[in-house]
């Protein structure tokens, strides 16, 4: 899923420079962000971000929680529900966080608050959450 690049960044971070960068950044038409920091021009492109995070530049896509991204392997929603709850289901069902295993509850909390933040209550587990949880569990 491309998480290794994000989670293994071990470069030094300078919070004051990051703060100044966000204050002064300018979005250019297209996919470029520019900023002048300490009299130096910084250009950030989508390709640069992808190379830093070791991701493929697959273009821009619209995010929605209503659909599950296309994957090469066969994704079985029933088996995914079984893996994240530790219970057996015959058909995919709507889940609440209290039905998840303890590990999946913690992961869902991280997903719902940090990775894919959303408004409202966080006790409902949608299909995309199940997909992400199952992908994390399977590696």
Coordinates of C-alpha atoms in Angstrom, one line a residue:
X1 CA 0.0 0.0 0.0
X2 CA 3.0 2.3 0.0
X3 CA 3.2 2.9 3.8
X4 CA 6.9 1.9 4.2
X5 CA 8.2 5.1 2.7
X6 CA 6.0 7.3 4.9
X7 CA 6.7 5.4 8.1
X8 CA 10.4 5.0 7.7
X9 CA 11.4 8.6 7.1
X10 CA 14.3 9.3 9.4
X11 CA 15.5 12.7 8.2
X12 CA 15.8 15.6 10.6
X13 CA 12.8 17.8 10.9
X14 CA 13.0 21.5 11.6
X15 CA 9.6 22.6 12.9
X16 CA 10.2 26.4 12.5
X17 CA 11.1 25.9 8.8
X18 CA 8.1 23.7 8.2
X19 CA 5.9 26.3 9.8
X20 CA 7.4 29.1 7.7
X21 CA 7.1 26.9 4.6
X22 CA 3.3 26.4 5.2
X23 CA 2.8 30.1 5.8
X24 CA 4.6 31.2 2.6
X25 CA 3.8 28.4 0.1
X26 CA 2.1 29.2 -3.2
X27 CA 0.1 26.8 -5.3
X28 CA 0.9 27.1 -8.9
X29 CA -1.4 25.9 -11.7
X30 CA -0.9 22.3 -12.2
X31 CA 0.9 20.2 -9.6
X32 CA 3.7 22.5 -8.3
X33 CA 4.1 24.2 -5.0
X34 CA 6.7 27.0 -4.6
X35 CA 8.0 28.8 -1.6
X36 CA 10.8 31.3 -0.9
X37 CA 12.5 30.4 2.4
X38 CA 15.7 32.2 3.6
X39 CA 16.1 33.7 0.1
X40 CA 16.0 30.3 -1.5
X41 CA 13.4 29.1 -4.0
X42 CA 11.9 25.7 -3.1
X43 CA 9.8 23.9 -5.8
X44 CA 7.8 20.8 -4.8
X45 CA 6.2 18.6 -7.5
X46 CA 4.1 15.5 -7.3
X47 CA 7.1 13.5 -8.7
X48 CA 9.4 14.8 -6.0
X49 CA 6.9 13.8 -3.2
X50 CA 6.4 10.4 -4.8
X51 CA 10.2 9.8 -5.0
X52 CA 10.7 10.9 -1.3
X53 CA 7.9 8.6 -0.1
X54 CA 9.0 5.8 -2.5
X55 CA 5.5 5.8 -4.2
X56 CA 4.6 5.4 -7.8
X57 CA 3.2 8.6 -9.5
X58 CA -0.1 7.2 -10.7
X59 CA -1.8 10.4 -11.3
X60 CA -4.6 12.2 -9.5
X61 CA -7.7 10.3 -8.4
X62 CA -10.8 11.4 -6.6
X63 CA -11.0 9.9 -3.1
X64 CA -14.3 8.5 -1.9
X65 CA -15.2 6.1 0.9
X66 CA -18.0 4.7 -1.1
X67 CA -15.8 2.6 -3.4
X68 CA -12.9 0.2 -2.7
X69 CA -9.9 0.8 -4.9
X70 CA -9.2 -1.7 -7.6
X71 CA -6.6 -4.2 -6.5
X72 CA -4.9 -7.0 -8.4
X73 CA -5.6 -9.7 -5.9
X74 CA -9.1 -11.0 -5.3
X75 CA -10.6 -9.1 -2.4
X76 CA -13.3 -11.0 -0.5
X77 CA -15.4 -8.7 1.7
X78 CA -16.9 -11.6 3.7
X79 CA -13.4 -13.0 4.5
X80 CA -12.2 -9.5 5.4
X81 CA -15.1 -9.0 7.9
X82 CA -14.2 -12.4 9.4
X83 CA -10.6 -11.4 9.8
X84 CA -11.2 -8.0 11.4
X85 CA -13.8 -9.3 13.9
X86 CA -12.6 -12.8 14.5
X87 CA -16.1 -14.1 13.9
X88 CA -17.7 -16.0 11.1
X89 CA -20.1 -14.2 8.7
X90 CA -22.0 -15.6 5.6
X91 CA -22.5 -12.2 4.0
X92 CA -20.7 -8.9 4.5
X93 CA -22.4 -6.9 7.2
X94 CA -22.2 -3.4 8.7
X95 CA -19.8 -3.3 11.5
X96 CA -19.4 -1.2 14.6
X97 CA -16.0 -0.8 16.4
X98 CA -17.2 -2.9 19.3
X99 CA -17.3 -5.9 17.0
X100 CA -13.7 -5.5 16.0
X101 CA -10.8 -7.4 17.6
X102 CA -8.7 -5.3 20.0
X103 CA -5.9 -4.9 17.5
X104 CA -8.3 -3.8 14.8
X105 CA -10.0 -1.3 17.2
X106 CA -6.7 0.4 17.7
X107 CA -5.9 0.4 14.0
X108 CA -9.4 1.7 13.2
X109 CA -8.9 4.5 15.7
X110 CA -5.7 5.5 13.9
X111 CA -7.4 5.2 10.5
X112 CA -10.5 7.2 11.5
X113 CA -8.6 10.0 13.2
X114 CA -5.3 10.3 11.4
X115 CA -5.1 8.5 8.1
X116 CA -8.6 9.1 6.7
X117 CA -10.1 11.6 9.1
X118 CA -13.9 12.2 8.9
X119 CA -16.6 14.2 10.6
X120 CA -19.1 12.9 13.0
X121 CA -18.9 9.7 15.1
X122 CA -16.2 7.2 14.6
X123 CA -17.9 4.0 15.9
X124 CA -19.2 3.0 12.4
X125 CA -16.8 0.9 10.3
X126 CA -17.4 1.5 6.6
X127 CA -16.4 -0.8 3.7
X128 CA -13.2 1.2 3.0
X129 CA -12.2 0.9 6.7
X130 CA -12.6 -2.9 6.5
X131 CA -10.5 -2.9 3.3
X132 CA -7.7 -0.9 5.0
X133 CA -7.8 -3.0 8.2
X134 CA -7.7 -6.2 6.2
X135 CA -4.8 -4.9 4.0
X136 CA -2.9 -4.0 7.1
X137 CA -3.5 -7.4 8.7
X138 CA -2.5 -9.3 5.6
X139 CA 0.6 -7.1 5.1

